[in-house]
Amino acid sequence: MDLWFSEKYTDGVVFSIKVDKQLTSVQSEFQRIDVYESRDFGRILVIDGYLMLTEKDEFIYHEMIVHVPMAVHPNAERVLVIGAGDGGVVRELTRYDRVKKIDLVEIDEMVVNVCREFLPKTSCKLDDERVSIYFQDGIEFVKNSRNSYDLIIVDSTDPFGPGEALFSEDFYKNCYRALTDEGIMVNQHESPYYESDAIAMQSAHKKISGIFEICHVYQAHIPTYASGHWLFGFASKKYHPVMDLNSGGWNKLGIKTKYYNTNLHLGAFALPNYVLELLKKAEKQG
Ligand code: AG3
């Protein structure tokens, strides 16, 4: 009998990956966590039925959510990561010597435990000495931080379930306050393609652009997320994501990446017309 993992994108569209076996399935206090093994995408992490990452294409998401702000901010030393218990964001951050402190705030300890056991390729740097893990609600954590971080990376699930509040205006306002005057916040911004995702991304954009001085959106091609076309938000107090890109400086670091490069960085901010249209509409609603 064939075993397939399927994620429903709309009432008429389903994406499926044939899996060889289920490696684990646990129900935490917050959500259900499954890991599958597949021939084409390696191991797959699924939360509440939604695909979070696959071993085969997670590098795209994690490189783009980390290296884009890191190539713009000239000296990001203190980084707050919210969500991301799989460790993928932390792994990319630890490649920078200049990063001195990484606070990872993950609401669900079981996500970290499952990923440590079944996804060593993403969780491999969670024990780096610069990393402190807080099993707490990200919402509460940022409420109590002031002027403490150079960069905040919001690697949330989708805007429902435990991830919902990570798309709220209050949360973004608290992130703003938790950042220094030169701070940058990057967040996973959903997809522009299917209607329900597009509505979520417009709502996030509307809220963030009402708070941060500089607010842009960039894109990447992620084969295992809805439509394969995924967006990230770049919100900043001082640095512009394209004008302040330090290509020479970043290239000198010699970080070997599989997806990100500084030419692609520039291109990632060049969005298709229909996406620009959606963003403009969202800003007007503000
Ligand atoms: N963060 C969640 C991306 C959203 C995926 N959405 C979906 N499949 N409907 C991914 C976590 C990687 N660190």
mmCIF file of N, CA and C in Angstrom, residues 58-66 68-69 89 153-155 185-192 201 205 208 215-222 225 229-235 259 268-269 271 279:
data_model
loop_
_atom_site.group_PDB
_atom_site.id
_atom_site.type_symbol
_atom_site.label_atom_id
_atom_site.label_comp_id
_atom_site.label_asym_id
_atom_site.label_seq_id
_atom_site.Cartn_x
_atom_site.Cartn_y
_atom_site.Cartn_z
ATOM 1 N N GLU A 58 14.903 22.722 2.625
ATOM 2 C CA GLU A 58 14.899 23.694 3.732
ATOM 3 C C GLU A 58 16.006 24.730 3.609
ATOM 4 N N PHE A 59 17.083 24.405 2.881
ATOM 5 C CA PHE A 59 18.180 25.367 2.772
ATOM 6 C C PHE A 59 17.718 26.683 2.149
ATOM 7 N N ILE A 60 16.734 26.606 1.264
ATOM 8 C CA ILE A 60 16.288 27.819 0.570
ATOM 9 C C ILE A 60 15.657 28.785 1.581
ATOM 10 N N TYR A 61 14.719 28.247 2.337
ATOM 11 C CA TYR A 61 14.019 29.064 3.342
ATOM 12 C C TYR A 61 15.005 29.604 4.382
ATOM 13 N N HIS A 62 15.836 28.730 4.917
ATOM 14 C CA HIS A 62 16.703 29.162 6.023
ATOM 15 C C HIS A 62 17.804 30.118 5.562
ATOM 16 N N GLU A 63 18.320 29.895 4.373
ATOM 17 C CA GLU A 63 19.326 30.846 3.869
ATOM 18 C C GLU A 63 18.693 32.212 3.606
ATOM 19 N N MET A 64 17.487 32.198 3.053
ATOM 20 C CA MET A 64 16.872 33.483 2.688
ATOM 21 C C MET A 64 16.382 34.270 3.896
ATOM 22 N N ILE A 65 15.969 33.582 4.925
ATOM 23 C CA ILE A 65 15.463 34.317 6.101
ATOM 24 C C ILE A 65 16.627 34.849 6.949
ATOM 25 N N VAL A 66 17.816 34.283 6.778
ATOM 26 C CA VAL A 66 18.973 34.705 7.596
ATOM 27 C C VAL A 66 19.948 35.598 6.812
ATOM 28 N N VAL A 68 19.769 37.369 4.046
ATOM 29 C CA VAL A 68 19.313 38.675 3.524
ATOM 30 C C VAL A 68 19.498 39.772 4.587
ATOM 31 N N PRO A 69 18.945 39.627 5.801
ATOM 32 C CA PRO A 69 19.201 40.712 6.774
ATOM 33 C C PRO A 69 20.664 40.779 7.209
ATOM 34 N N VAL A 89 17.219 28.115 11.318
ATOM 35 C CA VAL A 89 17.639 29.520 11.353
ATOM 36 C C VAL A 89 18.910 29.651 12.187
ATOM 37 N N ILE A 153 14.266 37.489 13.977
ATOM 38 C CA ILE A 153 13.779 36.640 12.887
ATOM 39 C C ILE A 153 12.543 35.897 13.381
ATOM 40 N N VAL A 154 11.425 36.138 12.711
ATOM 41 C CA VAL A 154 10.171 35.497 13.109
ATOM 42 C C VAL A 154 9.914 34.342 12.138
ATOM 43 N N ASP A 155 10.213 33.149 12.604
ATOM 44 C CA ASP A 155 10.041 31.948 11.775
ATOM 45 C C ASP A 155 8.809 31.227 12.287
ATOM 46 N N MET A 185 13.771 43.517 11.451
ATOM 47 C CA MET A 185 12.940 42.328 11.718
ATOM 48 C C MET A 185 12.614 41.660 10.375
ATOM 49 N N VAL A 186 12.843 40.363 10.321
ATOM 50 C CA VAL A 186 12.473 39.607 9.120
ATOM 51 C C VAL A 186 11.460 38.554 9.549
ATOM 52 N N ASN A 187 10.430 38.370 8.730
ATOM 53 C CA ASN A 187 9.441 37.350 9.102
ATOM 54 C C ASN A 187 9.035 36.508 7.903
ATOM 55 N N GLN A 188 8.570 35.295 8.179
ATOM 56 C CA GLN A 188 8.016 34.487 7.083
ATOM 57 C C GLN A 188 6.657 35.082 6.773
ATOM 58 N N HIS A 189 6.417 35.338 5.505
ATOM 59 C CA HIS A 189 5.345 36.240 5.104
ATOM 60 C C HIS A 189 4.279 35.553 4.253
ATOM 61 N N GLU A 190 4.233 34.220 4.294
ATOM 62 C CA GLU A 190 3.224 33.461 3.532
ATOM 63 C C GLU A 190 3.426 33.637 2.015
ATOM 64 N N SER A 191 2.476 33.111 1.257
ATOM 65 C CA SER A 191 2.595 33.106 -0.202
ATOM 66 C C SER A 191 1.581 34.054 -0.825
ATOM 67 N N PRO A 192 1.922 34.654 -1.965
ATOM 68 C CA PRO A 192 0.960 35.566 -2.587
ATOM 69 C C PRO A 192 -0.064 34.849 -3.465
ATOM 70 N N MET A 201 -0.917 37.255 3.965
ATOM 71 C CA MET A 201 0.300 38.042 3.729
ATOM 72 C C MET A 201 -0.031 39.531 3.630
ATOM 73 N N HIS A 205 1.441 42.428 6.035
ATOM 74 C CA HIS A 205 2.120 43.578 5.433
ATOM 75 C C HIS A 205 1.511 44.899 5.909
ATOM 76 N N ILE A 208 2.688 45.526 9.545
ATOM 77 C CA ILE A 208 4.120 45.827 9.692
ATOM 78 C C ILE A 208 4.440 47.192 9.077
ATOM 79 N N CYS A 215 9.911 49.145 4.996
ATOM 80 C CA CYS A 215 9.176 47.886 5.001
ATOM 81 C C CYS A 215 9.100 47.342 3.578
ATOM 82 N N HIS A 216 9.779 46.233 3.324
ATOM 83 C CA HIS A 216 9.799 45.652 1.978
ATOM 84 C C HIS A 216 9.512 44.162 2.060
ATOM 85 N N VAL A 217 9.231 43.592 0.893
ATOM 86 C CA VAL A 217 8.924 42.170 0.834
ATOM 87 C C VAL A 217 9.834 41.547 -0.202
ATOM 88 N N TYR A 218 10.338 40.344 0.087
ATOM 89 C CA TYR A 218 11.166 39.659 -0.907
ATOM 90 C C TYR A 218 10.716 38.220 -1.047
ATOM 91 N N GLN A 219 11.201 37.569 -2.077
ATOM 92 C CA GLN A 219 10.633 36.278 -2.446
ATOM 93 C C GLN A 219 11.706 35.203 -2.638
ATOM 94 N N ALA A 220 11.240 33.965 -2.552
ATOM 95 C CA ALA A 220 12.114 32.835 -2.883
ATOM 96 C C ALA A 220 11.239 31.723 -3.463
ATOM 97 N N HIS A 221 11.918 30.834 -4.144
ATOM 98 C CA HIS A 221 11.223 29.692 -4.726
ATOM 99 C C HIS A 221 11.397 28.502 -3.791
ATOM 100 N N ILE A 222 10.321 28.065 -3.161
ATOM 101 C CA ILE A 222 10.400 26.957 -2.206
ATOM 102 C C ILE A 222 9.458 25.845 -2.666
ATOM 103 N N TYR A 225 6.374 24.495 -0.389
ATOM 104 C CA TYR A 225 5.350 25.366 0.215
ATOM 105 C C TYR A 225 4.330 25.734 -0.863
ATOM 106 N N HIS A 229 5.960 29.565 -4.351
ATOM 107 C CA HIS A 229 6.373 30.976 -4.381
ATOM 108 C C HIS A 229 6.136 31.546 -2.986
ATOM 109 N N TRP A 230 7.210 31.834 -2.281
ATOM 110 C CA TRP A 230 7.068 32.231 -0.870
ATOM 111 C C TRP A 230 7.659 33.609 -0.637
ATOM 112 N N LEU A 231 7.081 34.315 0.337
ATOM 113 C CA LEU A 231 7.543 35.684 0.612
ATOM 114 C C LEU A 231 8.111 35.814 2.025
ATOM 115 N N PHE A 232 8.960 36.816 2.182
ATOM 116 C CA PHE A 232 9.509 37.182 3.488
ATOM 117 C C PHE A 232 9.324 38.690 3.645
ATOM 118 N N GLY A 233 9.120 39.110 4.888
ATOM 119 C CA GLY A 233 9.007 40.546 5.135
ATOM 120 C C GLY A 233 10.326 41.075 5.685
ATOM 121 N N PHE A 234 10.748 42.234 5.201
ATOM 122 C CA PHE A 234 11.970 42.893 5.690
ATOM 123 C C PHE A 234 11.530 44.238 6.261
ATOM 124 N N ALA A 235 11.554 44.360 7.586
ATOM 125 C CA ALA A 235 11.100 45.591 8.239
ATOM 126 C C ALA A 235 12.269 46.153 9.025
ATOM 127 N N TYR A 259 21.813 28.604 -2.049
ATOM 128 C CA TYR A 259 20.765 29.378 -2.713
ATOM 129 C C TYR A 259 21.122 30.865 -2.742
ATOM 130 N N ALA A 268 15.699 39.350 -5.471
ATOM 131 C CA ALA A 268 14.608 38.841 -4.626
ATOM 132 C C ALA A 268 13.621 39.944 -4.249
ATOM 133 N N PHE A 269 14.102 41.204 -4.302
ATOM 134 C CA PHE A 269 13.206 42.318 -3.959
ATOM 135 C C PHE A 269 12.453 42.836 -5.180
ATOM 136 N N LEU A 271 9.635 42.251 -7.373
ATOM 137 C CA LEU A 271 8.450 41.389 -7.267
ATOM 138 C C LEU A 271 7.577 41.457 -8.514
ATOM 139 N N LEU A 279 0.321 44.158 -2.389
ATOM 140 C CA LEU A 279 0.966 44.879 -1.292
ATOM 141 C C LEU A 279 0.468 46.328 -1.234
#
